[in-house]
Amino acid sequence: MDPNSCSNIEAETKEMDVRSLSASHQHSQYLHKVGIPPKQNLLREFIARVKETLFADDPLRPFKDQPRSRKLVLGIEAIFPIFEWGRSYNWRKFRGDLIAGLTIASLCIPQDIGYARLANLAPQYGLYSSFVPPLIYAFMGSSRDIAIGPVAVVSLLLGSMLSNEIDPNQNEAEYLRLAFTATFFAGITQVTLGFLRLGFLIDFLSHAAIIGFMAGAAITIALQQLKGLLGIQKFTKKTDIISVMRSVWGSVHHGWNWQTILIGVSFLSFLLLTKYIGKKNKKFFWVPAIAPLISVILSTFFVYITHAEKKGVQIVKNIEKGINPSSVNQIYFTGDYLLKGLKIGVVAGMIALTEAVAIGRTFASMKDYQLDGNKEMVALGAMNVVGSLASCYVATGSFSRSAVNFMSGCETAVSNIIMSCVVFLTLEFLTPLFKYTPNAILAAIIISAVVGLIDVKAAILVWKIDKFDFVACLGAFLGVVFASVEIGLLIAVIISFAKILLQVTRPRTAILGKVPRTNVYRNILQYPEATKVPGVLIVRVDSAIYFSNSNYVKERILRWLMDEEEKVKAACQPTIHFLIVEMSPVTDIDTSGIHALEELHRSLEKKNIQLILANPGPMVMDKLEASKFANLIGDDKIFLTVADAVSSCSPKPVENV
């Protein structure tokens, strides 16, 4: 194209731009300037920040302007919510809780026996953990629907980590002591997080990572049950899929027991069928709930009358009768195993907490009531601390039992008390009846229970929404399946933190354009009809500017500028004289961020381009003033809106031409 022609086009475009922008400037009678927040006392500002971080829900609000006697009552109710909702408790609610408690008890008893085996503990310890902890939670918990007890994932995690330290077969007593120690410190971890109001820490494990971790753990648990389902006696202690399948196929000719397989596969098919019936028709929710207990009764009776145990069918044999013995003297408070118990307890406590809070929030949203996360942590921690002193291992909220509890019509946490009473009666009178219960039926119950942890639809949704989230999901899944539960958990945490770091260090930026027939400026990728303002580049930064990303933000803005300069030069459009940074999403800035803006300002000055800021927030504006950066670029270069900045600044270079 002819250079003279190009110059004429540019001059005409500038002239038209002057007329249009001058007209808009005349219409704008008054431009609001960005306000500078009043200076705050440093101590007050620090206290306000801490209060907002740790006490965002203002827990002391109900105590305000209350007499001392009322404050005492409110304090007791805050620690023990049962005294608050218990005042309005009636027969109608008890009837719902009674039905729900009996229903979840029929589900929990066979599950507890199986989950104890996952943790490499004797069967009675699973029942112990469904007796004491639910009673404590009923008094201190704030969820109406959550059902407390051992769960598959935590049992597997605990069993895996404990067996890495002590062999449960060669040193059963020491293994048991370490399990109680880990449970004690799991409770201490949970209480500490709740008391110090640090519940936000569990949110660092992303939802996507939890989906992958749970699915991987479900497959690992199911594979571990092949030992009981097939009647294999010599089985690998490793949990990865390759080792397990080698162990399974390596014993196909001499280790499998066809009677055990017949019992296991038959009842597994029955359990899966009942789950399908309950899923298809919500009215029959009780069918999959009572199916495990029916399976235990029928299989136990079958083994008893046929003496199948003499033909190689492995049975539970003995479950100790009586309620929880004290384990106060068995916890390690000194010695080498103290730190090991602490480490295992912290990990198990965090996973148990994540699962319980997620379950509690889910059902609370369904019934439209608020769940206090910090109270939940204190309640869960207290029940595990007390449980560790009464021969229990880590208990938490069970999704399958909570779902049954919800659908059974539970009204309050009394359903946990009913369940606990049934477990008490079982421990006192019914444990001898489980002597001939085949291990195959326990394996079938666990497999049918963990199938629900594999949420394919959720994984597909994660893939559609966020590919990086899916990487976290897949990484956690593969880590658990091909390595171990601990490795999968570590991968999940690492990827979750990597995502946070990536978002912090590489924030999004966007080029803005003017939406037709408005004074609104939006991302031109989201709004293709939005037009760029000639001679002006408008960039939005979608993050706080800190030391971790300040250099990137500066370089990214300059790169946008270089790209835009090349485009306008090729299209013979007016050269860029103003760069407007839209700072509405910039919630905060530190000294590194200020320094980056100063460097950006110097770089633009060399190009004869003026830096303009639009709508910095109060925190940002305060720091711009304190650092004298506002004086450096000029107070008249900071505007309330992008529209104000465009209408006030863009004509100036044209008028000087």
XYZ file of C-alpha atoms in Angstrom:
657
model
C 0.000 0.000 0.000
C 1.171 3.581 -0.793
C 2.714 5.240 2.348
C 0.956 8.557 1.542
C -2.368 6.755 1.284
C -1.689 5.028 4.581
C -0.903 8.389 6.244
C -4.140 9.905 4.895
C -6.194 7.003 6.244
C -4.530 7.377 9.620
C -5.173 11.136 9.682
C -8.848 10.668 8.740
C -9.276 7.990 11.390
C -7.718 10.237 14.031
C -9.958 13.130 13.020
C -13.092 10.990 13.262
C -11.871 9.651 16.591
C -11.345 13.207 17.907
C -14.893 14.196 16.918
C -16.528 11.128 18.446
C -14.489 11.183 21.628
C -14.813 14.958 22.024
C -18.575 14.567 21.739
C -18.570 11.856 24.370
C -16.349 14.046 26.540
C -18.841 16.921 26.276
C -21.658 14.577 27.302
C -19.669 13.563 30.365
C -20.313 16.554 32.642
C -18.321 15.276 35.593
C -15.708 12.558 35.986
C -15.598 10.865 39.397
C -12.086 10.462 40.688
C -10.912 7.347 42.491
C -11.244 7.789 46.244
C -8.324 7.299 48.589
C -9.359 5.320 51.692
C -8.692 6.946 55.061
C -5.567 5.857 56.876
C -6.177 3.052 59.359
C -4.459 2.233 62.601
C -1.969 -0.589 61.917
C -3.069 -2.625 64.941
C -6.756 -2.261 64.080
C -6.098 -3.210 60.479
C -4.167 -6.303 61.575
C -6.920 -7.330 64.003
C -9.566 -6.794 61.333
C -7.619 -8.938 58.860
C -7.169 -11.763 61.383
C -10.841 -11.562 62.379
C -11.953 -11.750 58.764
C -9.626 -14.697 58.082
C -10.427 -16.798 61.150
C -13.805 -15.491 62.279
C -15.577 -14.671 59.026
C -18.821 -16.171 60.367
C -18.649 -13.958 63.508
C -19.225 -16.790 66.025
C -19.638 -14.395 68.960
C -22.535 -12.528 67.335
C -25.258 -14.441 69.290
C -23.536 -13.453 72.579
C -23.795 -9.732 71.868
C -25.887 -7.727 74.364
C -26.924 -10.882 76.244
C -27.011 -11.220 80.049
C -24.354 -13.389 81.698
C -26.738 -16.278 82.412
C -27.868 -16.338 78.788
C -24.239 -16.253 77.588
C -23.541 -19.340 79.721
C -26.468 -21.179 78.123
C -25.388 -20.106 74.627
C -21.832 -21.256 75.368
C -23.040 -24.723 76.394
C -25.261 -24.910 73.307
C -22.327 -23.885 71.091
C -20.250 -26.803 72.403
C -23.156 -29.253 72.652
C -25.772 -28.382 69.976
C -28.013 -31.196 71.261
C -29.126 -28.870 74.079
C -30.280 -26.345 71.473
C -32.334 -28.553 69.133
C -33.239 -30.941 71.967
C -35.695 -28.405 73.413
C -37.966 -28.790 70.396
C -37.548 -32.570 70.133
C -40.809 -34.511 69.989
C -42.310 -37.936 69.336
C -42.676 -37.327 65.604
C -38.958 -36.631 65.249
C -38.086 -39.618 67.435
C -40.145 -41.924 65.224
C -38.166 -40.791 62.154
C -34.849 -41.126 64.008
C -35.772 -44.576 65.327
C -36.507 -45.947 61.850
C -33.359 -44.324 60.412
C -31.175 -45.545 63.310
C -32.371 -49.143 63.001
C -31.882 -49.034 59.220
C -28.306 -47.731 59.307
C -27.492 -50.162 62.137
C -28.440 -53.072 59.872
C -26.025 -51.653 57.295
C -23.179 -50.684 59.620
C -22.742 -53.959 61.547
C -21.602 -56.112 58.601
C -19.676 -53.156 57.109
C -17.827 -52.505 60.376
C -16.615 -56.097 60.576
C -15.319 -55.864 56.999
C -13.763 -52.398 57.370
C -11.844 -53.530 60.467
C -10.207 -56.176 58.267
C -9.177 -53.415 55.831
C -7.367 -51.732 58.717
C -5.775 -55.116 59.635
C -7.675 -55.142 62.941
C -9.851 -57.759 64.616
C -13.593 -57.505 63.688
C -14.730 -56.214 67.088
C -12.719 -52.999 66.663
C -14.953 -52.014 63.769
C -17.999 -52.463 66.022
C -16.298 -50.566 68.855
C -15.826 -47.646 66.453
C -19.563 -47.548 65.725
C -20.486 -47.505 69.415
C -18.566 -44.729 71.209
C -17.827 -42.149 68.446
C -21.494 -41.812 67.274
C -22.581 -41.087 70.856
C -20.001 -38.295 71.211
C -20.897 -36.864 67.812
C -24.635 -36.862 68.584
C -23.977 -34.430 71.441
C -21.381 -32.230 69.727
C -22.058 -32.425 65.967
C -24.120 -29.910 64.022
C -25.199 -32.172 61.132
C -28.629 -33.817 61.331
C -27.956 -36.395 58.636
C -24.385 -37.633 58.873
C -23.926 -41.235 60.094
C -20.714 -41.888 62.002
C -18.468 -44.943 61.909
C -15.503 -46.547 60.148
C -15.291 -45.964 56.387
C -13.555 -47.910 53.649
C -11.068 -45.276 52.423
C -9.805 -44.265 55.879
C -9.642 -47.929 56.969
C -7.531 -48.807 53.940
C -5.315 -45.738 54.382
C -4.812 -46.485 58.065
C -4.110 -50.173 57.448
C -1.640 -49.368 54.675
C 0.308 -46.758 56.649
C 0.315 -48.721 59.911
C 1.517 -51.947 58.244
C 4.471 -50.005 56.769
C 5.631 -49.430 60.344
C 4.613 -52.672 62.119
C 3.645 -56.076 60.768
C 0.093 -56.734 62.074
C 0.567 -60.524 61.965
C 3.928 -60.777 63.719
C 3.382 -58.009 66.268
C -0.351 -57.637 66.771
C -0.189 -55.899 70.170
C 2.217 -53.170 69.016
C 0.236 -52.694 65.804
C -2.938 -52.178 67.833
C -1.225 -49.651 70.083
C 0.012 -47.696 67.057
C -3.534 -47.728 65.617
C -4.911 -46.197 68.844
C -2.069 -43.649 68.864
C -2.796 -42.642 65.258
C -6.512 -42.324 66.109
C -5.685 -40.128 69.106
C -3.574 -37.766 67.014
C -6.145 -37.797 64.201
C -8.628 -36.474 66.749
C -6.146 -33.925 68.102
C -5.515 -32.703 64.538
C -9.235 -32.296 63.885
C -9.916 -30.521 67.191
C -6.965 -28.181 66.616
C -8.128 -27.250 63.124
C -11.623 -26.558 64.421
C -10.579 -24.716 67.570
C -8.090 -22.509 65.718
C -10.648 -22.121 62.912
C -8.267 -23.413 60.265
C -10.855 -25.448 58.418
C -9.998 -23.709 55.160
C -6.833 -25.854 55.053
C -8.818 -28.937 54.013
C -10.053 -27.009 50.983
C -6.548 -27.123 49.536
C -7.345 -30.674 48.432
C -9.437 -29.896 45.360
C -12.784 -31.539 44.654
C -11.394 -33.049 41.452
C -8.454 -34.600 43.301
C -10.841 -36.082 45.864
C -12.943 -37.629 43.064
C -9.859 -39.322 41.610
C -8.523 -40.345 45.014
C -11.851 -41.898 46.058
C -12.232 -43.772 42.762
C -8.679 -45.107 42.975
C -9.181 -46.118 46.604
C -12.447 -47.873 45.666
C -10.709 -49.966 43.013
C -7.817 -50.730 45.375
C -10.228 -51.784 48.120
C -12.213 -53.951 45.702
C -9.014 -55.629 44.475
C -7.937 -56.311 48.049
C -11.239 -58.135 48.613
C -10.398 -60.688 45.917
C -8.487 -62.518 48.647
C -11.684 -63.168 50.589
C -13.921 -63.502 47.538
C -11.760 -66.213 45.945
C -10.625 -67.900 49.153
C -6.911 -67.161 48.619
C -4.810 -67.689 51.755
C -1.398 -66.379 50.630
C -1.931 -62.877 49.297
C 0.355 -59.925 48.607
C 0.584 -57.156 51.182
C 1.025 -54.545 48.446
C -2.002 -52.576 47.254
C -1.046 -51.643 43.678
C -3.046 -53.296 40.897
C -0.077 -55.066 39.314
C 1.010 -56.804 42.534
C -2.570 -57.753 43.392
C -3.320 -59.250 39.970
C -0.044 -61.189 40.021
C -1.017 -62.599 43.401
C -4.526 -63.473 42.151
C -3.451 -65.202 38.936
C -0.425 -66.793 40.570
C -2.708 -68.784 42.879
C -5.380 -69.703 40.313
C -4.433 -73.395 40.169
C -3.855 -74.096 43.857
C -5.187 -71.165 45.899
C -8.758 -70.568 44.775
C -11.638 -72.247 46.612
C -14.746 -72.893 44.507
C -17.125 -73.050 47.500
C -15.900 -69.635 48.628
C -16.264 -68.267 45.095
C -19.821 -69.611 44.890
C -20.803 -67.912 48.164
C -19.005 -64.660 47.374
C -20.166 -64.221 43.769
C -23.763 -65.218 44.572
C -24.165 -62.725 47.381
C -22.203 -60.018 45.543
C -24.679 -60.352 42.665
C -27.536 -60.126 45.187
C -26.071 -56.992 46.810
C -25.462 -55.254 43.470
C -29.014 -56.125 42.378
C -30.472 -54.569 45.534
C -28.361 -51.437 44.991
C -29.732 -51.205 41.459
C -33.304 -51.580 42.749
C -32.751 -48.875 45.377
C -31.200 -46.545 42.806
C -33.991 -47.045 40.264
C -36.804 -46.516 42.752
C -36.141 -44.276 45.746
C -39.095 -45.819 47.599
C -37.076 -49.012 47.945
C -34.037 -47.349 49.540
C -34.367 -49.762 52.462
C -33.712 -52.769 50.210
C -29.955 -52.118 49.702
C -29.767 -50.929 53.331
C -30.851 -54.247 54.863
C -29.370 -56.444 52.111
C -25.898 -56.728 53.780
C -27.382 -57.952 57.067
C -29.643 -60.412 55.243
C -26.611 -61.650 53.301
C -24.632 -62.153 56.524
C -27.503 -64.068 58.167
C -28.139 -66.326 55.151
C -24.463 -67.022 54.394
C -23.691 -67.698 58.075
C -26.621 -70.115 58.304
C -25.532 -71.823 55.068
C -21.957 -72.320 56.304
C -23.193 -73.560 59.694
C -25.511 -76.266 58.311
C -23.097 -77.429 55.579
C -19.879 -77.145 57.649
C -18.312 -75.405 54.671
C -15.469 -74.209 56.897
C -14.126 -77.784 56.778
C -13.957 -77.547 52.975
C -11.694 -74.505 52.911
C -14.247 -71.707 53.334
C -12.609 -69.133 55.620
C -14.830 -67.795 58.398
C -14.677 -64.928 60.896
C -14.332 -67.435 63.786
C -14.324 -65.315 66.926
C -15.533 -61.799 67.703
C -14.861 -60.810 71.293
C -18.011 -60.266 73.315
C -18.590 -57.143 75.389
C -18.341 -53.381 74.937
C -15.194 -51.351 74.381
C -12.339 -52.018 76.824
C -10.199 -49.073 77.891
C -7.111 -48.346 75.791
C -5.815 -45.337 77.737
C -2.606 -47.128 78.695
C -1.962 -48.408 75.174
C -1.379 -45.068 73.438
C 2.242 -44.138 72.734
C 3.047 -40.803 74.372
C 6.800 -41.421 74.294
C 9.251 -43.493 72.290
C 9.932 -44.050 68.601
C 6.317 -44.783 67.715
C 5.074 -41.415 68.991
C 6.164 -39.491 65.876
C 5.026 -42.325 63.598
C 1.592 -42.302 65.206
C 1.478 -38.511 64.914
C 2.335 -38.602 61.197
C -0.226 -41.305 60.394
C -2.839 -39.609 62.563
C -2.473 -36.232 60.858
C -2.900 -37.758 57.379
C -5.809 -40.008 58.394
C -7.439 -37.172 60.342
C -7.288 -34.780 57.390
C -8.753 -37.338 54.959
C -11.488 -38.292 57.447
C -12.249 -34.612 57.973
C -12.435 -33.874 54.247
C -14.874 -36.733 53.688
C -17.078 -35.891 56.686
C -17.326 -32.142 55.951
C -18.108 -32.818 52.275
C -20.872 -35.271 53.253
C -22.267 -32.955 55.913
C -22.388 -29.964 53.553
C -24.087 -32.045 50.838
C -26.991 -33.139 53.037
C -27.232 -29.772 54.799
C -27.801 -28.080 51.422
C -30.517 -30.626 50.619
C -32.415 -29.798 53.827
C -31.565 -26.095 53.670
C -29.767 -25.615 56.972
C -26.348 -24.233 57.839
C -23.451 -26.466 58.842
C -20.729 -24.947 61.006
C -17.526 -26.443 59.596
C -15.404 -25.529 62.615
C -17.904 -27.065 65.059
C -17.904 -30.193 62.911
C -14.137 -30.438 63.163
C -14.204 -30.080 66.945
C -16.984 -32.697 67.204
C -15.226 -35.168 64.900
C -11.926 -34.615 66.689
C -13.455 -35.023 70.154
C -15.137 -38.289 69.188
C -11.853 -39.691 67.823
C -9.864 -38.597 70.868
C -12.409 -40.239 73.186
C -12.654 -43.202 70.809
C -8.886 -43.765 70.902
C -9.178 -44.133 74.699
C -11.940 -46.737 74.237
C -10.343 -49.142 71.728
C -11.717 -47.409 68.602
C -9.883 -46.522 65.420
C -10.509 -43.474 63.196
C -14.225 -42.910 62.575
C -15.825 -40.296 60.346
C -18.939 -39.673 58.281
C -19.886 -42.524 55.962
C -21.445 -41.505 52.645
C -23.381 -44.752 52.115
C -24.751 -44.782 55.673
C -25.478 -41.042 55.624
C -27.416 -41.454 52.370
C -29.473 -44.273 53.921
C -29.919 -42.171 57.071
C -31.177 -39.259 54.967
C -33.571 -41.367 52.890
C -34.851 -43.197 55.983
C -36.270 -39.908 57.227
C -33.852 -39.030 60.024
C -34.657 -35.787 61.802
C -31.684 -35.284 64.122
C -28.437 -36.861 65.320
C -30.519 -39.129 67.598
C -30.400 -41.644 64.725
C -26.698 -42.058 65.573
C -27.630 -42.774 69.193
C -30.145 -45.432 68.050
C -27.494 -47.010 65.817
C -25.007 -46.944 68.687
C -27.510 -48.695 70.978
C -28.043 -51.471 68.415
C -24.268 -51.926 68.121
C -24.104 -52.077 71.931
C -26.680 -54.883 71.990
C -24.764 -56.666 69.233
C -21.494 -56.484 71.179
C -23.139 -57.673 74.381
C -25.301 -60.497 73.065
C -24.983 -61.242 69.341
C -21.266 -61.513 68.508
C -21.173 -65.331 68.951
C -23.676 -65.574 66.076
C -21.052 -64.212 63.665
C -18.653 -67.109 64.323
C -19.543 -68.930 61.081
C -19.813 -65.801 58.931
C -17.690 -66.450 55.801
C -15.014 -63.924 54.886
C -16.357 -64.036 51.336
C -19.584 -62.303 52.370
C -17.631 -59.515 54.080
C -15.582 -59.081 50.892
C -18.803 -58.950 48.842
C -20.305 -56.328 51.193
C -17.200 -54.118 50.946
C -17.031 -54.413 47.147
C -20.706 -53.475 46.796
C -20.206 -50.549 49.196
C -17.145 -49.046 47.469
C -18.646 -49.262 43.968
C -20.509 -46.046 44.795
C -17.211 -44.224 45.336
C -16.420 -44.459 41.612
C -18.188 -41.401 40.208
C -17.667 -41.544 36.443
C -20.193 -38.755 35.749
C -18.358 -36.388 38.081
C -15.032 -37.193 36.387
C -16.549 -36.505 32.940
C -17.959 -33.215 34.244
C -14.521 -32.252 35.592
C -13.045 -32.959 32.131
C -15.635 -30.703 30.481
C -15.179 -27.860 32.961
C -11.442 -27.750 33.652
C -8.768 -29.873 31.976
C -6.177 -29.078 34.648
C -8.622 -30.227 37.314
C -8.989 -33.460 35.372
C -5.195 -33.911 35.472
C -5.418 -33.688 39.280
C -8.284 -36.189 39.263
C -6.448 -38.617 36.953
C -3.125 -38.218 38.771
C -4.681 -39.078 42.134
C -6.532 -42.033 40.605
C -3.476 -43.513 38.875
C -1.278 -42.894 41.916
C -3.591 -44.894 44.174
C -4.206 -47.710 41.670
C -0.643 -48.208 40.414
C 1.372 -47.221 43.481
C -0.273 -46.892 46.893
C -2.891 -44.914 48.780
C -0.207 -42.655 50.248
C 1.362 -41.962 46.832
C -2.049 -41.214 45.325
C -2.805 -38.824 48.174
C 0.585 -37.152 47.758
C 0.013 -36.730 44.009
C -3.438 -35.254 44.677
C -1.984 -32.710 47.122
C 0.950 -31.828 44.842
C -1.266 -31.286 41.784
C -3.763 -29.248 43.837
C -0.957 -27.003 45.087
C 0.535 -26.826 41.582
C -2.788 -25.515 40.308
C -2.868 -22.862 43.028
C 0.716 -21.823 42.257
C -0.010 -21.709 38.527
C -3.030 -19.490 39.037
C -1.124 -17.227 41.417
C 2.061 -16.962 39.361
C 0.369 -16.830 35.939
C -2.817 -14.808 36.329
C -5.094 -14.242 33.363
C -4.992 -10.990 31.434
C -7.285 -9.794 28.670
C -7.616 -7.114 25.981
C -10.805 -5.064 26.396
C -12.960 -3.478 23.725
C -16.046 -1.258 23.754
C -19.367 -3.095 23.515
C -21.473 -1.350 20.803
C -24.038 1.237 21.960
C -22.704 1.149 25.542
C -19.905 2.592 27.639
C -19.003 -0.915 28.782
C -15.594 -2.444 28.030
C -15.265 -6.213 27.967
C -12.891 -9.013 26.899
C -12.818 -9.048 23.087
C -12.500 -12.850 23.079
C -15.737 -13.212 25.032
C -17.456 -10.396 23.110
C -16.226 -10.481 19.485
C -18.466 -7.538 18.636
C -16.550 -5.325 21.090
C -14.319 -2.841 19.234
C -10.877 -1.596 20.187
C -10.407 2.136 20.682
C -7.966 3.589 18.113
C -4.725 4.746 19.700
C -5.581 3.070 23.020
C -4.771 -0.385 24.374
C -6.923 -1.529 27.301
C -5.633 -4.468 29.363
C -7.330 -6.098 32.336
C -5.368 -8.013 35.016
C -7.521 -10.689 36.691
C -5.576 -11.186 39.910
C -3.867 -9.519 42.829
C -0.329 -8.446 41.907
C 2.236 -9.963 44.255
C 5.941 -10.806 44.226
C 5.050 -14.197 42.728
C 3.440 -12.778 39.586
C 4.437 -9.106 39.337
C 7.193 -9.668 36.788
C 4.925 -11.884 34.682
C 2.118 -9.278 34.727
C 4.512 -6.559 33.570
C 5.969 -8.716 30.790
C 2.542 -9.955 29.693
C 1.228 -6.389 29.367
C 4.292 -5.386 27.323
C 3.787 -8.449 25.138
C 0.170 -7.466 24.547
C 1.460 -4.009 23.584
C 4.020 -5.394 21.119
C 1.396 -7.625 19.490
C -1.038 -4.740 19.198
C 1.592 -2.378 17.757
C 2.355 -4.901 15.036
C -1.341 -5.244 14.204
C -2.038 -1.485 13.989
C 1.073 -0.925 11.907
C 0.049 -3.623 9.444
C -3.508 -2.245 9.271
C -2.389 1.416 8.943
C -4.308 2.359 12.081
C -3.370 5.085 14.579
C -0.352 4.214 16.685
C -0.922 3.491 20.373
C -0.389 6.445 22.682
C -2.199 5.244 25.800
C -2.182 1.986 27.715
C -5.068 1.655 30.161
C -4.818 -1.021 32.847
C -8.235 -2.049 34.193
C -7.574 -2.856 37.853
C -11.031 -3.779 39.169
C -10.066 -7.456 39.682
C -6.754 -6.498 41.338
C -7.711 -6.955 44.996
C -4.264 -6.245 46.421
C -0.708 -5.301 45.487
C 2.620 -5.533 47.299
C 5.957 -3.732 46.947
C 7.035 -6.069 44.136
C 3.815 -5.241 42.325
C 4.423 -1.491 42.756
C 7.977 -1.941 41.500
C 6.664 -3.812 38.440
C 4.260 -0.931 37.673
C 7.137 1.523 37.971
C 9.191 -0.511 35.490
C 6.171 -0.727 33.191
C 5.783 3.055 33.415
C 9.456 3.608 32.478
C 9.225 1.170 29.563
C 6.129 2.947 28.235
C 7.721 6.391 28.594
C 10.504 5.293 26.242
C 7.809 4.456 23.693
C 5.980 7.782 24.310
C 3.004 5.871 25.669
C 1.105 7.105 28.709
C 0.171 4.622 31.461
C -3.403 5.013 32.732
C -5.027 3.113 35.628
C -8.757 2.453 35.885
C -10.672 1.711 39.079
C -8.021 0.467 41.525
C -9.605 -0.889 44.729
C -9.180 0.706 48.174
C -6.286 -1.525 49.233
C -4.498 -0.956 45.924
C -5.167 2.791 45.889
C -3.886 3.174 49.431
C -0.599 1.488 48.467
C -0.276 3.463 45.235
C -0.513 6.650 47.279
C 1.834 5.438 50.005
C 4.479 4.445 47.453
C 4.146 7.797 45.596
C 3.381 5.884 42.404
C 0.175 7.893 42.000
C 2.293 11.071 41.951
C 4.727 9.469 39.512
C 2.126 8.907 36.811
C -0.081 11.792 37.963
C -3.349 11.706 39.890
C -5.112 12.774 36.689
C -4.099 9.435 35.153
C -6.147 7.347 37.594
C -9.845 7.040 36.715
C -12.957 5.496 38.172
C -13.922 3.615 35.009
C -12.363 2.565 31.727
C -14.957 4.702 29.929
C -13.804 7.787 31.856
C -10.188 7.003 31.044
C -10.916 6.569 27.328
C -13.058 9.700 26.998
C -10.587 11.884 28.904
C -7.272 10.672 27.556
C -7.532 9.331 24.051
C -8.051 12.657 22.182
C -4.892 14.290 23.552
C -2.258 12.782 21.269
C -4.475 13.433 18.284
C -4.872 17.096 19.150
C -1.089 17.467 19.330
C -0.661 16.082 15.809
